[in-house]
CSV table of C-alpha atoms and ligand atoms in Angstrom, one decimal:
chain,number,residue,atom,x,y,z
A,1,MET,CA,75.3,236.1,9.7
A,2,LEU,CA,74.3,233.1,11.9
A,3,HIS,CA,74.5,230.3,9.4
A,4,GLY,CA,74.8,226.9,11.1
A,5,ARG,CA,74.3,228.4,14.6
A,6,ARG,CA,71.8,226.6,16.9
A,7,ILE,CA,70.0,228.8,19.3
A,8,LEU,CA,67.9,227.7,22.2
A,9,LEU,CA,65.5,230.5,22.9
A,10,ILE,CA,64.0,230.5,26.4
A,11,VAL,CA,60.9,232.6,26.7
A,12,SER,CA,59.7,233.5,30.2
A,13,GLY,CA,56.6,235.3,31.4
A,14,GLY,CA,56.0,238.9,30.5
A,15,ILE,CA,54.2,241.0,28.0
A,16,ALA,CA,57.5,241.3,26.0
A,17,ALA,CA,57.1,237.6,25.1
A,18,TYR,CA,55.2,238.7,21.9
A,19,LYS,CA,58.4,240.3,20.7
A,20,SER,CA,60.1,236.9,21.0
A,21,LEU,CA,58.1,235.7,18.1
A,22,ASP,CA,59.6,238.4,16.0
A,23,LEU,CA,63.0,237.5,17.4
A,24,ILE,CA,62.6,233.9,16.2
A,25,ARG,CA,61.8,235.1,12.7
A,26,ARG,CA,64.8,237.5,12.6
A,27,LEU,CA,67.3,234.9,14.0
A,28,ARG,CA,66.1,232.4,11.3
A,29,ALA,CA,66.4,235.1,8.6
A,30,ARG,CA,70.1,235.4,9.5
A,31,GLY,CA,70.5,231.6,9.1
A,32,ALA,CA,70.3,230.3,12.6
A,33,THR,CA,68.2,227.3,13.7
A,34,VAL,CA,66.0,228.1,16.7
A,35,ARG,CA,64.4,225.8,19.2
A,36,CYS,CA,62.1,227.3,21.9
A,37,ILE,CA,61.3,226.6,25.5
A,38,LEU,CA,58.3,228.4,26.9
A,39,THR,CA,57.9,228.7,30.6
A,40,ALA,CA,54.4,228.4,32.2
A,41,GLY,CA,54.4,232.2,32.5
A,42,ALA,CA,55.4,232.7,28.8
A,43,GLN,CA,52.4,230.5,27.8
A,44,GLN,CA,50.1,233.1,29.4
A,45,PHE,CA,51.2,235.5,26.6
A,46,ILE,CA,52.1,233.4,23.6
A,47,THR,CA,51.4,229.8,22.6
A,48,PRO,CA,53.7,226.9,21.8
A,49,LEU,CA,51.9,226.7,18.5
A,50,SER,CA,53.0,230.1,17.4
A,51,ALA,CA,56.6,229.5,18.6
A,52,SER,CA,56.8,226.2,16.7
A,53,ALA,CA,55.1,227.6,13.6
A,54,LEU,CA,57.7,230.4,13.4
A,55,SER,CA,60.7,228.3,14.4
A,56,GLY,CA,59.8,225.3,12.3
A,57,GLU,CA,60.7,223.1,15.3
A,58,LYS,CA,58.7,221.6,18.2
A,59,ALA,CA,58.3,224.1,21.1
A,60,TYR,CA,59.2,222.6,24.5
A,61,THR,CA,57.2,223.4,27.6
A,62,ASP,CA,57.1,220.6,30.2
A,63,LEU,CA,60.0,219.1,32.1
A,64,PHE,CA,58.1,215.9,32.9
A,65,SER,CA,56.7,215.0,29.5
A,66,LEU,CA,57.8,211.4,29.1
A,67,THR,CA,57.7,211.5,25.3
A,68,ASP,CA,59.9,214.5,25.2
A,69,GLU,CA,62.3,212.9,27.7
A,70,SER,CA,62.7,209.9,25.3
A,71,GLU,CA,62.8,212.0,22.2
A,72,MET,CA,64.9,214.9,23.4
A,73,GLY,CA,66.0,215.0,27.0
A,74,HIS,CA,66.3,218.5,28.6
A,75,LEU,CA,70.1,218.0,28.8
A,76,ARG,CA,70.4,217.3,25.1
A,77,LEU,CA,68.2,220.3,24.3
A,78,ALA,CA,70.9,222.6,25.9
A,79,GLN,CA,73.8,220.5,24.7
A,80,GLU,CA,72.7,220.6,21.0
A,81,SER,CA,72.7,224.4,21.0
A,82,ASP,CA,75.6,226.8,20.5
A,83,LEU,CA,74.0,229.6,22.6
A,84,LEU,CA,71.0,229.9,25.0
A,85,VAL,CA,69.1,233.2,24.7
A,86,VAL,CA,66.6,234.1,27.4
A,87,ALA,CA,64.2,236.7,26.1
A,88,PRO,CA,62.3,238.0,27.8
A,89,ALA,CA,64.2,237.1,31.0
A,90,SER,CA,61.8,237.8,33.9
A,91,ALA,CA,62.9,238.8,37.3
A,92,ASP,CA,61.8,235.4,38.5
A,93,LEU,CA,63.8,233.4,36.0
A,94,ILE,CA,66.9,235.7,36.6
A,95,ALA,CA,66.5,234.9,40.3
A,96,LYS,CA,66.3,231.2,39.6
A,97,MET,CA,69.4,231.3,37.4
A,98,ALA,CA,71.3,233.2,40.1
A,99,GLY,CA,70.2,230.8,42.8
A,100,GLY,CA,70.8,227.7,40.7
A,101,LEU,CA,67.2,226.5,40.9
A,102,ALA,CA,66.0,223.9,38.5
A,103,ASP,CA,62.2,223.4,38.9
A,104,ASP,CA,61.0,223.5,35.3
A,105,LEU,CA,62.4,222.8,31.9
A,106,ALA,CA,63.7,226.4,31.3
A,107,SER,CA,65.6,226.7,34.6
A,108,THR,CA,66.9,223.1,34.3
A,109,ALA,CA,68.2,223.6,30.8
A,110,LEU,CA,69.9,226.8,32.0
A,111,LEU,CA,71.5,225.0,34.9
A,112,ALA,CA,72.5,222.0,32.9
A,113,THR,CA,74.5,223.8,30.2
A,114,ASP,CA,78.0,224.9,29.6
A,115,LYS,CA,77.1,226.9,26.6
A,116,PRO,CA,77.2,230.7,26.5
A,117,ILE,CA,74.0,232.4,27.7
A,118,LEU,CA,72.5,235.8,26.7
A,119,ILE,CA,69.7,237.3,28.7
A,120,ALA,CA,67.3,240.1,27.6
A,121,PRO,CA,65.6,241.2,30.9
A,122,ALA,CA,62.1,242.6,30.8
A,123,MET,CA,60.2,243.7,33.9
A,124,ASN,CA,58.6,246.5,35.8
A,125,PHE,CA,61.1,249.3,36.6
A,126,ARG,CA,60.7,248.8,40.4
A,127,MET,CA,61.5,245.1,40.0
A,128,TRP,CA,64.5,245.9,37.9
A,129,GLY,CA,65.7,248.5,40.4
A,130,HIS,CA,65.2,246.2,43.4
A,131,ALA,CA,68.4,245.3,45.2
A,132,ALA,CA,67.6,241.6,44.8
A,133,THR,CA,67.4,241.8,41.0
A,134,GLN,CA,70.5,243.9,40.8
A,135,GLN,CA,72.4,241.5,42.9
A,136,ASN,CA,71.2,238.6,40.8
A,137,ILE,CA,72.2,240.4,37.6
A,138,ALA,CA,75.7,241.1,39.1
A,139,THR,CA,76.0,237.4,40.0
A,140,LEU,CA,75.1,236.3,36.5
A,141,ALA,CA,77.6,238.8,35.0
A,142,GLN,CA,80.3,237.4,37.2
A,143,ARG,CA,79.6,233.9,35.8
A,144,GLY,CA,80.0,235.2,32.3
A,145,VAL,CA,76.3,235.6,31.3
A,146,THR,CA,76.0,238.3,28.7
A,147,ARG,CA,73.1,240.8,28.9
A,148,VAL,CA,71.4,243.0,26.4
A,149,GLY,CA,69.1,245.8,27.8
A,150,PRO,CA,66.8,246.5,29.4
A,151,ASN,CA,66.0,249.8,27.9
A,152,ALA,CA,64.1,252.8,29.3
A,153,GLY,CA,60.7,253.6,28.0
A,154,PRO,CA,57.0,252.9,28.3
A,155,LEU,CA,56.1,249.8,30.3
A,156,ALA,CA,53.0,247.8,30.9
A,157,GLU,CA,50.2,249.3,33.1
A,158,ASN,CA,50.9,252.9,31.8
A,159,GLU,CA,54.2,253.1,33.6
A,160,SER,CA,57.5,254.1,32.2
A,161,GLY,CA,61.1,253.6,33.2
A,162,MET,CA,63.9,251.1,32.9
A,163,GLY,CA,62.7,247.6,32.2
A,164,ARG,CA,61.6,247.4,28.5
A,165,MET,CA,63.1,244.3,26.8
A,166,ALA,CA,65.7,245.2,24.1
A,167,GLU,CA,64.3,245.3,20.6
A,168,PRO,CA,64.6,242.0,18.6
A,169,LEU,CA,67.2,243.6,16.3
A,170,GLU,CA,69.3,244.6,19.3
A,171,ILE,CA,69.1,241.1,20.6
A,172,VAL,CA,70.1,239.7,17.1
A,173,ASP,CA,73.1,242.1,17.1
A,174,ALA,CA,74.1,240.9,20.6
A,175,VAL,CA,73.9,237.3,19.4
A,176,GLU,CA,76.1,238.0,16.4
A,177,LYS,CA,78.6,239.8,18.6
A,178,ILE,CA,78.9,236.8,20.9
A,179,PHE,CA,79.7,234.5,18.0
A,180,ARG,CA,82.1,237.1,16.5
A,181,THR,CA,84.2,237.3,19.7
A,182,GLY,CA,84.6,233.5,19.6
A,183,GLU,CA,86.2,233.7,16.2
A,184,THR,CA,89.7,232.6,17.3
A,185,LEU,CA,90.7,231.5,13.8
A,186,LYS,CA,89.9,234.8,12.1
A,187,GLY,CA,92.6,235.5,9.5
A,188,ARG,CA,93.7,231.8,9.3
A,189,ARG,CA,93.3,229.7,6.1
A,190,ALA,CA,92.3,226.1,6.3
A,191,LEU,CA,92.1,223.3,3.8
A,192,ILE,CA,89.9,220.3,4.5
A,193,THR,CA,89.4,217.1,2.4
A,194,SER,CA,86.2,215.1,2.9
A,195,GLY,CA,84.2,212.2,1.5
A,196,PRO,CA,85.2,209.3,-0.7
A,197,THR,CA,86.9,209.4,-4.1
A,198,HIS,CA,85.5,207.6,-7.2
A,199,GLU,CA,88.0,205.9,-9.4
A,200,PRO,CA,86.7,205.0,-12.8
A,201,ILE,CA,87.0,201.5,-14.1
A,202,ASP,CA,85.5,202.4,-17.5
A,203,PRO,CA,83.2,205.3,-18.5
A,204,VAL,CA,80.3,203.9,-16.5
A,205,ARG,CA,81.7,202.0,-13.6
A,206,TYR,CA,83.9,203.1,-10.7
A,207,ILE,CA,85.5,202.0,-7.4
A,208,ALA,CA,84.3,203.8,-4.3
A,209,ASN,CA,84.1,203.4,-0.5
A,210,ARG,CA,81.5,204.0,2.2
A,211,SER,CA,82.7,207.4,3.4
A,212,SER,CA,79.7,209.8,3.8
A,213,GLY,CA,81.7,213.0,4.2
A,214,LYS,CA,79.8,213.9,7.4
A,215,GLN,CA,82.9,214.2,9.5
A,216,GLY,CA,85.0,216.2,7.1
A,217,HIS,CA,82.1,218.5,6.3
A,218,ALA,CA,81.5,219.0,10.0
A,219,ILE,CA,85.1,219.9,10.6
A,220,ALA,CA,85.1,222.5,7.7
A,221,GLU,CA,81.9,224.0,9.2
A,222,ALA,CA,83.4,224.1,12.7
A,223,LEU,CA,86.6,225.8,11.5
A,224,ALA,CA,84.5,228.4,9.6
A,225,ARG,CA,82.4,229.1,12.7
A,226,LEU,CA,85.7,230.0,14.4
A,227,GLY,CA,86.3,232.5,11.6
A,228,ALA,CA,88.8,230.5,9.5
A,229,ASP,CA,88.8,231.0,5.7
A,230,CYS,CA,88.0,227.4,4.7
A,231,THR,CA,88.4,225.6,1.4
A,232,LEU,CA,86.7,222.2,1.5
A,233,VAL,CA,87.8,219.8,-1.3
A,234,SER,CA,85.0,217.2,-1.3
A,235,GLY,CA,84.6,213.9,-3.1
A,236,PRO,CA,81.1,212.8,-4.2
A,237,THR,CA,78.8,213.0,-1.1
A,238,GLU,CA,75.2,213.6,-0.3
A,239,GLU,CA,76.2,216.3,2.3
A,240,ALA,CA,75.1,219.8,1.5
A,241,ASP,CA,77.9,222.4,1.1
A,242,PRO,CA,78.6,223.9,4.6
A,243,PRO,CA,77.6,227.5,4.9
A,244,GLY,CA,80.5,230.0,4.7
A,245,VAL,CA,82.9,227.5,3.2
A,246,LYS,CA,84.4,227.5,-0.3
A,247,VAL,CA,83.7,224.0,-1.6
A,248,ILE,CA,85.5,222.4,-4.6
A,249,HIS,CA,83.8,219.3,-5.8
A,250,VAL,CA,86.1,216.6,-7.2
A,251,SER,CA,85.7,213.0,-8.1
A,252,THR,CA,89.1,211.2,-8.2
A,253,ALA,CA,92.1,211.1,-5.9
A,254,ARG,CA,94.2,212.9,-8.5
A,255,ASP,CA,91.6,215.7,-8.9
A,256,MET,CA,91.5,216.0,-5.1
A,257,GLN,CA,95.2,216.3,-4.9
A,258,ALA,CA,95.3,219.0,-7.7
A,259,ALA,CA,92.6,221.0,-5.9
A,260,CYS,CA,94.5,220.8,-2.6
A,261,GLU,CA,97.7,222.0,-4.3
A,262,ALA,CA,95.8,224.9,-5.8
A,263,ALA,CA,94.4,225.9,-2.4
A,264,LEU,CA,97.9,226.3,-0.9
A,265,PRO,CA,99.3,228.1,1.1
A,266,VAL,CA,97.1,227.5,4.1
A,267,ASP,CA,97.8,227.5,7.9
A,268,ILE,CA,95.8,224.4,8.6
A,269,ALA,CA,95.2,221.2,6.6
A,270,VAL,CA,92.8,218.5,7.8
A,271,CYS,CA,92.6,215.4,5.6
A,272,ALA,CA,89.4,213.6,6.5
A,273,ALA,CA,88.7,212.2,3.0
A,274,ALA,CA,88.7,208.4,2.5
A,275,VAL,CA,90.9,208.7,-0.6
A,276,ALA,CA,91.0,205.5,-2.7
A,277,ASP,CA,94.5,204.1,-2.3
A,278,TRP,CA,94.4,202.7,-5.8
A,279,ARG,CA,92.8,203.5,-9.1
A,280,ALA,CA,92.2,201.2,-11.9
A,281,GLU,CA,93.9,201.6,-15.2
A,282,ALA,CA,90.6,202.8,-16.7
A,283,ALA,CA,89.4,201.3,-20.0
A,284,PRO,CA,88.6,204.0,-22.6
A,285,GLY,CA,85.3,202.3,-23.6
A,286,LYS,CA,82.8,200.3,-21.6
A,287,LEU,CA,84.0,196.8,-20.7
A,288,LYS,CA,81.9,194.2,-22.3
A,289,LYS,CA,81.1,190.6,-21.3
A,290,LYS,CA,83.0,188.4,-23.7
A,291,ASP,CA,82.7,184.6,-23.8
A,292,GLY,CA,82.2,184.3,-20.1
A,293,ALA,CA,85.8,185.7,-19.4
A,294,THR,CA,86.2,187.9,-16.3
A,295,PRO,CA,88.2,191.0,-16.8
A,296,ALA,CA,91.2,191.6,-14.4
A,297,LEU,CA,91.5,195.1,-13.0
A,298,LYS,CA,95.0,196.4,-13.0
A,299,LEU,CA,95.4,198.7,-10.0
A,300,VAL,CA,97.8,201.7,-9.8
A,301,GLU,CA,98.6,203.5,-6.6
A,302,ASN,CA,97.1,206.9,-6.1
A,303,PRO,CA,99.1,209.9,-4.7
A,304,ASP,CA,98.9,210.2,-0.9
A,305,ILE,CA,97.5,213.7,-0.4
A,306,LEU,CA,98.2,213.8,3.3
A,307,ALA,CA,101.8,212.7,2.9
A,308,GLY,CA,102.3,215.3,0.2
A,309,LEU,CA,100.9,218.1,2.3
A,310,SER,CA,103.1,217.0,5.3
A,311,GLN,CA,106.4,217.2,3.3
A,312,PRO,CA,108.7,219.8,4.8
A,313,GLY,CA,109.1,223.0,2.9
A,314,ASN,CA,107.9,226.6,2.9
A,315,ARG,CA,104.5,225.6,1.6
A,316,ARG,CA,103.9,223.1,4.4
A,317,PRO,CA,100.8,224.2,6.5
A,318,ARG,CA,101.7,225.1,10.1
A,319,LEU,CA,99.5,222.2,11.3
A,320,VAL,CA,98.7,219.1,9.3
A,321,VAL,CA,96.0,216.7,10.6
A,322,GLY,CA,95.2,213.3,9.2
A,323,PHE,CA,92.7,210.5,10.1
A,324,ALA,CA,93.5,206.9,10.7
A,325,ALA,CA,90.6,204.7,9.9
A,326,GLU,CA,91.5,201.4,11.5
A,327,THR,CA,89.7,198.1,12.2
A,328,GLU,CA,92.4,196.6,14.5
A,329,ASN,CA,95.3,197.7,16.7
A,330,VAL,CA,93.8,201.2,16.3
A,331,ILE,CA,96.4,203.2,18.4
A,332,ALA,CA,99.5,201.3,17.3
A,333,ASN,CA,98.6,201.5,13.7
A,334,ALA,CA,97.7,205.2,14.0
A,335,LYS,CA,100.9,206.1,15.7
A,336,ALA,CA,102.9,204.4,12.9
A,337,LYS,CA,100.7,206.1,10.3
A,338,ARG,CA,101.5,209.5,11.8
A,339,LEU,CA,105.2,208.9,11.5
A,340,ARG,CA,104.9,207.4,8.0
A,341,LYS,CA,102.8,210.3,6.6
A,342,GLY,CA,104.7,213.0,8.5
A,343,CYS,CA,101.6,214.8,9.7
A,344,ASP,CA,101.4,216.6,13.1
A,345,TRP,CA,98.3,215.0,14.5
A,346,ILE,CA,96.4,211.9,13.6
A,347,LEU,CA,92.8,211.4,14.7
A,348,ALA,CA,92.4,207.6,15.0
A,349,ASN,CA,89.0,206.0,14.9
A,350,ASP,CA,87.8,202.4,14.8
A,351,VAL,CA,85.8,202.0,11.6
A,352,SER,CA,84.9,198.3,12.0
A,353,ALA,CA,81.4,197.6,10.7
A,354,SER,CA,80.1,197.1,14.2
A,355,THR,CA,81.0,200.7,15.3
A,356,GLY,CA,78.8,202.2,12.5
A,357,VAL,CA,81.3,205.1,12.2
A,358,PHE,CA,81.3,205.1,8.3
A,359,GLY,CA,78.1,206.8,7.4
A,360,GLY,CA,76.9,207.1,11.0
A,361,ALA,CA,76.3,210.1,13.1
A,362,GLN,CA,78.9,209.4,15.9
A,363,ASN,CA,82.6,208.9,16.2
A,364,THR,CA,85.1,207.9,18.9
A,365,ILE,CA,88.4,209.7,18.4
A,366,HIS,CA,91.9,209.3,19.8
A,367,LEU,CA,94.1,212.3,19.1
A,368,ILE,CA,97.7,211.3,18.6
A,369,ASP,CA,100.5,213.8,18.5
A,370,ALA,CA,104.2,213.8,19.3
A,371,ASP,CA,103.4,213.9,23.0
A,372,GLY,CA,101.0,210.9,23.1
A,373,VAL,CA,97.4,209.9,23.0
A,374,GLU,CA,94.3,211.8,24.1
A,375,ASP,CA,91.1,209.8,24.2
A,376,TRP,CA,87.9,211.7,23.4
A,377,PRO,CA,84.5,210.4,24.5
A,378,THR,CA,82.1,209.2,21.8
A,379,LEU,CA,80.5,212.3,20.3
A,380,GLY,CA,78.3,213.4,17.4
A,381,LYS,CA,80.3,214.3,14.3
A,382,ARG,CA,79.4,218.0,14.7
A,383,GLU,CA,80.7,218.0,18.3
A,384,ILE,CA,83.9,216.4,17.1
A,385,GLY,CA,84.3,219.1,14.5
A,386,ASP,CA,83.8,221.8,17.2
A,387,LYS,CA,86.2,220.1,19.6
A,388,LEU,CA,88.9,219.7,16.9
A,389,ALA,CA,88.4,223.3,15.8
A,390,GLN,CA,88.9,224.5,19.4
A,391,ARG,CA,92.0,222.4,19.8
A,392,ILE,CA,93.4,223.7,16.6
A,393,ALA,CA,92.7,227.3,17.6
A,394,ALA,CA,94.3,226.7,21.0
A,395,PHE,CA,97.4,225.1,19.4
A,396,LEU,CA,97.9,228.0,17.0
A,397,ILE,CA,97.5,230.6,19.8
A,398,VAL,CA,100.2,228.8,21.9
A,399,LYS,CA,102.5,228.5,18.8
A,400,ALA,CA,102.1,232.2,18.0
A,401,ALA,CA,103.1,233.1,21.6
A,402,GLU,CA,106.2,231.0,21.5
B,1,CTP,N1,95.0,209.9,2.7
B,1,CTP,C1,95.3,210.7,1.7
B,1,CTP,N2,95.6,210.3,0.4
B,1,CTP,C2,95.6,208.9,0.2
B,1,CTP,C3,95.3,208.0,1.2
B,1,CTP,C4,95.0,208.5,2.5
B,1,CTP,O1,95.3,212.0,1.9
B,1,CTP,N3,95.8,208.5,-1.1
B,1,CTP,C5,94.8,210.4,4.0
B,1,CTP,C6,93.4,210.3,4.5
B,1,CTP,O2,92.6,211.4,4.2
B,1,CTP,C7,93.6,210.1,6.0
B,1,CTP,C8,94.9,209.4,6.1
B,1,CTP,O3,95.6,209.6,4.9
B,1,CTP,O4,93.8,211.4,6.7
B,1,CTP,C9,94.9,208.0,6.5
B,1,CTP,O5,94.0,207.3,5.6
B,1,CTP,P1,93.9,205.7,5.8
B,1,CTP,O6,93.0,205.3,4.7
B,1,CTP,O7,93.6,205.4,7.2
B,1,CTP,O8,95.4,205.3,5.5
B,1,CTP,P2,96.1,204.7,4.3
B,1,CTP,O9,97.2,205.6,3.9
B,1,CTP,O10,95.1,204.3,3.3
B,1,CTP,O11,96.7,203.4,5.0
B,1,CTP,P3,96.2,201.9,5.2
B,1,CTP,O12,95.1,201.8,4.2
B,1,CTP,O13,97.4,201.1,4.9
B,1,CTP,O14,95.7,201.8,6.6
């Protein structure tokens, strides 16, 4: 399945372009989101309208459209994808890729990306057999570009031979294989906490905080994309359950702790929830206004879930990661927090109101471990999830080899 995968489909000129419309449909049926770029050649065969109708997204065509540049730069188009698929890949576009040309939106996106690329060549059999094309294909293979097809069979203009684009289903299989080989956390179990907790004051009121759950959910999704078997224990949020993740919905800190305990043993624990530090001694019935008196809340400390998971013992996860939401002395406070809680890594972030981190789409992280501090650039929360998942996978691979 391709749930949560973002594919940028680049369609170049050739009669096989009509099959790309079927490809869009099949990729979406497996759960992927698909954005399309149509080259000028592709638009001789299919229209941006059909591509956008099938993908449910705007289809992109022109490098120098000013509105597109402000809405969605060509760099972001590639960056916000997990895989670029070129289908059909014409001899011309393959040559541009091999030569590093960037004279239209498609070739620019292909040059400006560090994401994996899959090509499905389609052309006349003489063009395919030409030494220039074969050399270009070899160059792309050397650079790590994956290829599916072409197949032998009937071609345009009553000819036949090697050059037919792979069938859409073959391309979908190739896409799934690329994602499967990236599953570096296959066989690992992960526990993630996310969102706020709600602590009742009485049956109708509660104490809460501004956590949206976006970051924790993105981390769970990213770990699952790398093949980890994930349990996400989530406080009340508006975030949808991430695909491929077991989600346990809780409300209070104590429920969250119990759900975490029940999920053990795991290899990885990431505590991203903004757990309420205190709960109120909840009143059994609704508090009523009485003679203008203001009720005083008696607060009781909640269990620290991160500190509990970090306790030494045979149920301790191999890697425990916490967050430090700070508003001042970010690094110093986070370093102290790592030692106090006993976790392996702390992801420190500045959550002062001016940063817009709580509830916002972006985050600036400093990863603190026993060796020091690693500053990450400001990234989208999804990108942070991916970066953390990659770092966790790399850490576990090194540990396994030791
Ligand atoms: N955390 C937890 N259980 C709690 C409180 C916090 O698991 N009862 C976890 C959070 O998920 C986060 C980390 O501890 O990974 C740090 O949370 P933070 O609110 O920054 O720290 P506090 O312990 O609340 O410290 P302080 O409020 O004093 O900064």
